[in-house]
PDB file of C-alpha atoms in Angstrom:
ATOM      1  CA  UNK J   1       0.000   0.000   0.000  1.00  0.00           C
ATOM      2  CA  UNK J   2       1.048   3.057  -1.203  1.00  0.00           C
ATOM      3  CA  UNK J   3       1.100   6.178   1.205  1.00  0.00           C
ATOM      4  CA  UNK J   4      -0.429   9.147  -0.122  1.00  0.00           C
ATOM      5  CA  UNK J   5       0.136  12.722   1.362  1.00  0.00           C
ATOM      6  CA  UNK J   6      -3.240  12.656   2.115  1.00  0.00           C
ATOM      7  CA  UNK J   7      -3.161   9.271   4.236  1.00  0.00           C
ATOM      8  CA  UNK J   8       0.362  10.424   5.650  1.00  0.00           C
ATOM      9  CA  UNK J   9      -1.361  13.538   6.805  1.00  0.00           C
ATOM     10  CA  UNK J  10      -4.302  11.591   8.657  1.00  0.00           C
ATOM     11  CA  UNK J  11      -1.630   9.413  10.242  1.00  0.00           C
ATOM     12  CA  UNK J  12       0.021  12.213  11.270  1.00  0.00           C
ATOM     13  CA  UNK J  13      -2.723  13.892  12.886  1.00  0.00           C
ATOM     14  CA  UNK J  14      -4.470  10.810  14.125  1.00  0.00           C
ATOM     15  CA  UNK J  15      -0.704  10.077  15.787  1.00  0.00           C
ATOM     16  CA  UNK J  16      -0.841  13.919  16.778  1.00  0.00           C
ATOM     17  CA  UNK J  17      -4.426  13.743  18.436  1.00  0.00           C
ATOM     18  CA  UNK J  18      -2.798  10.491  20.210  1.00  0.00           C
ATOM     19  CA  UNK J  19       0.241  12.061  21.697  1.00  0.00           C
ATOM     20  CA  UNK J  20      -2.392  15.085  23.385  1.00  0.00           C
ATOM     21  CA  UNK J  21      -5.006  12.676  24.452  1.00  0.00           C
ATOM     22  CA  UNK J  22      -1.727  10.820  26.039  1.00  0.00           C
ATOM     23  CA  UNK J  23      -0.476  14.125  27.340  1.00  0.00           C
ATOM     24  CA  UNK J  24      -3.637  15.346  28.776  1.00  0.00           C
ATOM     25  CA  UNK J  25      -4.906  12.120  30.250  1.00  0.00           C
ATOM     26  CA  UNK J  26      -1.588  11.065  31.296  1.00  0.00           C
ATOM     27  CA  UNK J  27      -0.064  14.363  32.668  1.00  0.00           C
ATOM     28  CA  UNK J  28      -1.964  17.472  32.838  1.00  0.00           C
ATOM     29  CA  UNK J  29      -4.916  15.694  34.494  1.00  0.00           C
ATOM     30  CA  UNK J  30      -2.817  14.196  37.511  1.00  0.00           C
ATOM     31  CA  UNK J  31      -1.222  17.570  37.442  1.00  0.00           C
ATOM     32  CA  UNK J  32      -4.463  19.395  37.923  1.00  0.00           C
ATOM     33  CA  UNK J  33      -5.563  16.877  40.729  1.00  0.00           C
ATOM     34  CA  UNK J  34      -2.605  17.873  42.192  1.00  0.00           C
ATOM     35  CA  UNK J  35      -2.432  21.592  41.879  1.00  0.00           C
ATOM     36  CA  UNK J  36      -6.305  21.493  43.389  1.00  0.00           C
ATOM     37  CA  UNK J  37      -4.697  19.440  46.138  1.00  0.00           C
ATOM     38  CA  UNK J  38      -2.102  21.574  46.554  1.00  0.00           C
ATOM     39  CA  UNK J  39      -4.966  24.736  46.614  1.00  0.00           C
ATOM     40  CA  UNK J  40      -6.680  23.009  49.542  1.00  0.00           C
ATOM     41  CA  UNK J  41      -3.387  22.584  51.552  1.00  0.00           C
ATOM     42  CA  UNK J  42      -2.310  26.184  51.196  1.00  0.00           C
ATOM     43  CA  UNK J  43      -6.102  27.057  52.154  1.00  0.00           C
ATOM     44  CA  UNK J  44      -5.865  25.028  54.841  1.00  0.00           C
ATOM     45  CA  UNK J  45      -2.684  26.183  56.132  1.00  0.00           C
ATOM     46  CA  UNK J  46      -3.766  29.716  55.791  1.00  0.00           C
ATOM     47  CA  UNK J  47      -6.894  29.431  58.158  1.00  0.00           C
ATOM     48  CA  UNK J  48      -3.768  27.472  60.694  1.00  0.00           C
ATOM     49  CA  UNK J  49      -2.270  30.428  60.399  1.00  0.00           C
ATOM     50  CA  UNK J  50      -4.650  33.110  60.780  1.00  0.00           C
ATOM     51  CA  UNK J  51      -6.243  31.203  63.808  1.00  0.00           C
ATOM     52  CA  UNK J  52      -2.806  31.088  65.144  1.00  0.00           C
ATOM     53  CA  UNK J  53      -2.102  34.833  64.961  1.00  0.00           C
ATOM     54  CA  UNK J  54      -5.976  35.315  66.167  1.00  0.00           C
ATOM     55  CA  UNK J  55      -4.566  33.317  69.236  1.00  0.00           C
ATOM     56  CA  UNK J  56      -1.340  35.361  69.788  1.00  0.00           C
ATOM     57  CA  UNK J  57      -3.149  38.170  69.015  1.00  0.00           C
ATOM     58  CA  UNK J  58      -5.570  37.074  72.234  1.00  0.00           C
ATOM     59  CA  UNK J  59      -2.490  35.896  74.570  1.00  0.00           C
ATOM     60  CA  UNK J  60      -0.925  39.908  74.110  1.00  0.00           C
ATOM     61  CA  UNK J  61      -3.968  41.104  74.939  1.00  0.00           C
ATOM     62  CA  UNK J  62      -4.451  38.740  77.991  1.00  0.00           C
ATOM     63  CA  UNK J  63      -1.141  39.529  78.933  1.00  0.00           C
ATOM     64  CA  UNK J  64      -1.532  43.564  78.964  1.00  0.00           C
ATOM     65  CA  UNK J  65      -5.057  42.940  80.717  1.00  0.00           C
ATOM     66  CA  UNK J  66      -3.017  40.556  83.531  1.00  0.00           C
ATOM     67  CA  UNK J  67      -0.238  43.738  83.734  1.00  0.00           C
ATOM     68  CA  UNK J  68      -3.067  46.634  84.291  1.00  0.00           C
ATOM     69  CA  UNK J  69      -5.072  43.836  86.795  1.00  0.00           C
ATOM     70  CA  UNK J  70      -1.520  43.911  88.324  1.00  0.00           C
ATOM     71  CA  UNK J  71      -1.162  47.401  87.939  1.00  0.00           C
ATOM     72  CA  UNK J  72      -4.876  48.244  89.744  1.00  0.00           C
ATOM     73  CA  UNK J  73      -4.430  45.859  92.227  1.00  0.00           C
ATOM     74  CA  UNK J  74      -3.501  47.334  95.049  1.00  0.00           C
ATOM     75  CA  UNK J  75      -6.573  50.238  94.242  1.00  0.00           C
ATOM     76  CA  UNK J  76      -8.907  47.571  93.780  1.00  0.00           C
ATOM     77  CA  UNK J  77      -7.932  45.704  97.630  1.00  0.00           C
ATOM     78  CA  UNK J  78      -7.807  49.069  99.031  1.00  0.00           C
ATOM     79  CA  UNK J  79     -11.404  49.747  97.642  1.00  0.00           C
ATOM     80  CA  UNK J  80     -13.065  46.518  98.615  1.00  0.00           C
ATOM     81  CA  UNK J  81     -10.973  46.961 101.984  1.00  0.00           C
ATOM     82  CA  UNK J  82     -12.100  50.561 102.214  1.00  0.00           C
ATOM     83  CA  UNK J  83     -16.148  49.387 101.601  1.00  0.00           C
ATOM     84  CA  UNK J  84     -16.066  46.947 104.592  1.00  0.00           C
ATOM     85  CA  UNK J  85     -14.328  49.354 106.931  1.00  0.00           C
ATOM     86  CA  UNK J  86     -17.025  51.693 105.839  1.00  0.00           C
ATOM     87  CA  UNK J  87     -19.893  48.992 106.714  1.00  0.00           C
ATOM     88  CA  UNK J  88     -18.009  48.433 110.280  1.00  0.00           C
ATOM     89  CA  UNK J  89     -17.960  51.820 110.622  1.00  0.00           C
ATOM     90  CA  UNK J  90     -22.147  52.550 109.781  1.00  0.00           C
ATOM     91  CA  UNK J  91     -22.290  49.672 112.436  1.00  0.00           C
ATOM     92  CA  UNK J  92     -20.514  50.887 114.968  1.00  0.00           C
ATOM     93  CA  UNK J  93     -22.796  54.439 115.179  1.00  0.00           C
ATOM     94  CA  UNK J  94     -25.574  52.448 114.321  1.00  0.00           C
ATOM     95  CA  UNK J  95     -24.592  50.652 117.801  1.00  0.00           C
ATOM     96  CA  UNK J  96     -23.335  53.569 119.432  1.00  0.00           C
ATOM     97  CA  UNK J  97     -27.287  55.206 118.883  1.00  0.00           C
ATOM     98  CA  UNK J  98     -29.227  52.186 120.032  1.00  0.00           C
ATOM     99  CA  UNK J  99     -27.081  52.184 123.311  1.00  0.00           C
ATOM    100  CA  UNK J 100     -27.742  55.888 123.619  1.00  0.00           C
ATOM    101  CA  UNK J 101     -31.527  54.633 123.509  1.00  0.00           C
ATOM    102  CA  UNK J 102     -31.691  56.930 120.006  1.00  0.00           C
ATOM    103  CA  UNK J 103     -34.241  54.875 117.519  1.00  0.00           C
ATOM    104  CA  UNK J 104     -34.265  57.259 114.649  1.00  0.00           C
ATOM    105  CA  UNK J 105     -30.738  58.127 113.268  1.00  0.00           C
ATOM    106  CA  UNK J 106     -30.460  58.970 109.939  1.00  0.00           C
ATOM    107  CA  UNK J 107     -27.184  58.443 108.640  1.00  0.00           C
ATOM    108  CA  UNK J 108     -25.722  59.857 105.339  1.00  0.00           C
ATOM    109  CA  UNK J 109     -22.391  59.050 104.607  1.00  0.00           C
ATOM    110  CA  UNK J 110     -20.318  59.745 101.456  1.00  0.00           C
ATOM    111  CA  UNK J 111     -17.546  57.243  99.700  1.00  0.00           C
ATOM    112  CA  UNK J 112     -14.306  57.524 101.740  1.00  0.00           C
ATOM    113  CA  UNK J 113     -11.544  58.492 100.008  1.00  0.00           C
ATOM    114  CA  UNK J 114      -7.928  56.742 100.686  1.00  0.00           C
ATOM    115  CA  UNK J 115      -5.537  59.353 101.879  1.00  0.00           C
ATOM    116  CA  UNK J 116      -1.967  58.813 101.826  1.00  0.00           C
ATOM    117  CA  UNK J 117      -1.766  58.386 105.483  1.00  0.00           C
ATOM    118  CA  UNK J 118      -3.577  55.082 105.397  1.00  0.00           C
ATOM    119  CA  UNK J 119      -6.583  56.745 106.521  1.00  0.00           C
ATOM    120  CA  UNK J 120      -9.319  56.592 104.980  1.00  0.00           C
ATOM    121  CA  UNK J 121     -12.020  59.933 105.089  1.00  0.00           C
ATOM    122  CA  UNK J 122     -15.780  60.528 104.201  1.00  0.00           C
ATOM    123  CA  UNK J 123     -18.340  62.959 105.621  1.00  0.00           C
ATOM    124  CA  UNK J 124     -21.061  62.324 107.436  1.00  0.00           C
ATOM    125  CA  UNK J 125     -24.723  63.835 107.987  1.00  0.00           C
ATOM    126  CA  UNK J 126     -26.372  62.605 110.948  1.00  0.00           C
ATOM    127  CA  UNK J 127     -29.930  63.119 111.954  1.00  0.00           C
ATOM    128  CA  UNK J 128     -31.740  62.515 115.286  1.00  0.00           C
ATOM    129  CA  UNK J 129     -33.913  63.170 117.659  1.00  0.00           C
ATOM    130  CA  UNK J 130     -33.031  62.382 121.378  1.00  0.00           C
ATOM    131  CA  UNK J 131     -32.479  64.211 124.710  1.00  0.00           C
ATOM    132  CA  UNK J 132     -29.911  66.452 125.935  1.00  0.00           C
ATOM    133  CA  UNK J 133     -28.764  63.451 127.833  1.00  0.00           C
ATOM    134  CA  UNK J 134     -28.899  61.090 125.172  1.00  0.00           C
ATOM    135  CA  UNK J 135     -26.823  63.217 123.031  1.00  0.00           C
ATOM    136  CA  UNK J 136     -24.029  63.851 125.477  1.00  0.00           C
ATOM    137  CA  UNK J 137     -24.369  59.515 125.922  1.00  0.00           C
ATOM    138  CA  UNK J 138     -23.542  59.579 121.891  1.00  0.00           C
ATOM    139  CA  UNK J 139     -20.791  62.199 121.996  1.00  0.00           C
ATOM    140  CA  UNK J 140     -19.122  60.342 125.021  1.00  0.00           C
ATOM    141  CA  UNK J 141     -19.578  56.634 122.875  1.00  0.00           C
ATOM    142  CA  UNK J 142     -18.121  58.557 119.842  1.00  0.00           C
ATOM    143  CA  UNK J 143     -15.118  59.522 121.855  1.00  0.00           C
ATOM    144  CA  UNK J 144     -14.343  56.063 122.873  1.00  0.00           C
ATOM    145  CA  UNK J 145     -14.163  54.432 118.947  1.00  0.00           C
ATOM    146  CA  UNK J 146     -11.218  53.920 117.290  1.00  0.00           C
ATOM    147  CA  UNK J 147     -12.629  56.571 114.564  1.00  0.00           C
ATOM    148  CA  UNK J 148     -12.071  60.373 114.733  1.00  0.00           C
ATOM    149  CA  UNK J 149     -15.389  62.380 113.842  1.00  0.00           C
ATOM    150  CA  UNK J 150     -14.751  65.858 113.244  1.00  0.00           C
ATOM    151  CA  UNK J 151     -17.974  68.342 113.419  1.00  0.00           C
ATOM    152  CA  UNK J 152     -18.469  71.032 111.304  1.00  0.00           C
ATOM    153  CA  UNK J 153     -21.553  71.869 111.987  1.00  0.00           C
ATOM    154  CA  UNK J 154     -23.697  70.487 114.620  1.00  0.00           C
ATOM    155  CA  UNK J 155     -27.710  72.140 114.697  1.00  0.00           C
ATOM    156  CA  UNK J 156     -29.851  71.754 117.822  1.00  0.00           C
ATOM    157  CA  UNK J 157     -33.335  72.633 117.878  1.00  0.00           C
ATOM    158  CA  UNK J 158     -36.160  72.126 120.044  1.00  0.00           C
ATOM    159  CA  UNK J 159     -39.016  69.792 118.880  1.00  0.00           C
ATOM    160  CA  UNK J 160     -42.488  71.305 118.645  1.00  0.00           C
ATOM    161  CA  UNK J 161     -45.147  68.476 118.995  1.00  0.00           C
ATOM    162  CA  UNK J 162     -48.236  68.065 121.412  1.00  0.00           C
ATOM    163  CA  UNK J 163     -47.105  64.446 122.269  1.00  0.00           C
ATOM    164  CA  UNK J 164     -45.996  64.005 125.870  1.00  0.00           C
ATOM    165  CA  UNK J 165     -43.100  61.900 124.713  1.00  0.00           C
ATOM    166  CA  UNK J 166     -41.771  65.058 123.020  1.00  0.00           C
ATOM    167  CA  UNK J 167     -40.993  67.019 126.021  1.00  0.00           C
ATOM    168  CA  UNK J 168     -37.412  67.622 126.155  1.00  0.00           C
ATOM    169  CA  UNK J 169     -36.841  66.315 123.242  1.00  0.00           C
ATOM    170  CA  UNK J 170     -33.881  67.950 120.800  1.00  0.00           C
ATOM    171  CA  UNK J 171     -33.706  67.469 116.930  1.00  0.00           C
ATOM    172  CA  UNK J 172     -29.867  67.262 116.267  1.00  0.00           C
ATOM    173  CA  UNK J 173     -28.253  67.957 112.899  1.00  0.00           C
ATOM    174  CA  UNK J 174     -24.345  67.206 112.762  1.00  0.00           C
ATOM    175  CA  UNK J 175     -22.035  67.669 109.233  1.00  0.00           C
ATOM    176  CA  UNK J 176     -18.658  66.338 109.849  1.00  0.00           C
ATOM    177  CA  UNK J 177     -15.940  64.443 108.604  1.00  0.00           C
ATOM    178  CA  UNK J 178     -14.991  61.111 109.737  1.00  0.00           C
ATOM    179  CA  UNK J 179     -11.304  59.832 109.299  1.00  0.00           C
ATOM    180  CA  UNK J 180     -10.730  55.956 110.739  1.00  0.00           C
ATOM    181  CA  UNK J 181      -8.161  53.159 109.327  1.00  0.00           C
TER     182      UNK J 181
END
């Protein structure tokens, strides 16, 4: 059998046609199996990563929260320190008035503040009725605490009311400051 051009030229390309089917089955398509493979990995290792960083990123920030906890602490003890100090001390005139047989204080006491002595400081607006002799009782209890109360202003008036149990009574009005440790 004679080869014509013609024939030659359908060899060629059926040979050609072979040799890229053979390429692209053979090669390419592993390849791209491969390459998608390979996409997913670097995907995957770039979420590791950013959740990594994410979780640095959260152990700094822990860390600098931890330092300024550190930092405040000693404000913070002091604080919590200084509120039940300030509860003793509400307890202790709240004590000091039922001894002195005085049922109706009002007490009115603002947050202390921490001075650098170790003492703490807050004033204080106390309101009562009660006799003369009650309230020297009070004043004499308020001398014996381990507190120093400091008047500024102490207003006494008489009580008008028609009740018997009135007679003699005072209405007492005292603004001072209160230092204790």
């Amino acid at each position: 059998m004679k080869l014509t051009p013609k024939i030659k030229l359908l060899i060629i390309a059926a040979l050609g046609i072979t040799a890229v089917l053979v390429i692209v089955f053979a090669v390419i398509l592993p390849q791209q199996r491969n390459i998608i493979s390979l996409d997913q990995d670097i995907y995957d290792q770039r979420v590791n990563y950013e959740f990594i960083t994410q979780q640095r990123q959260d152990l700094v920030h822990l860390e600098r929260q931890i330092m300024e906890i550190a930092a405040n602490h000693g404000r913070v003890s002091s604080t919590l320190f200084s509120q039940q100090d300030t509860l003793e001390l509400i307890t202790v005139l709240e004590n000091i008035a039922r001894e002195s047989n005085i049922n109706n204080q009002d007490l009115s006491l603002s947050n202390p503040i921490a001075l650098e002595s170790g003492l703490f400081m807050s004033t204080i607006n106390i309101k009562y009725n009660s006799s003369y002799t009650e309230l020297i009782n009070w004043a004499l209890a308020i001398e014996q605490q381990p507190f120093y109360l400091i008047i500024d202003t102490m207003t006494l008036s008489s009580e008008n009311s028609p009740n018997e149990d009135a007679v003699g009574k005072i209405s007492v009005q005292i603004s001072s400051k209160v230092y204790w440790q």
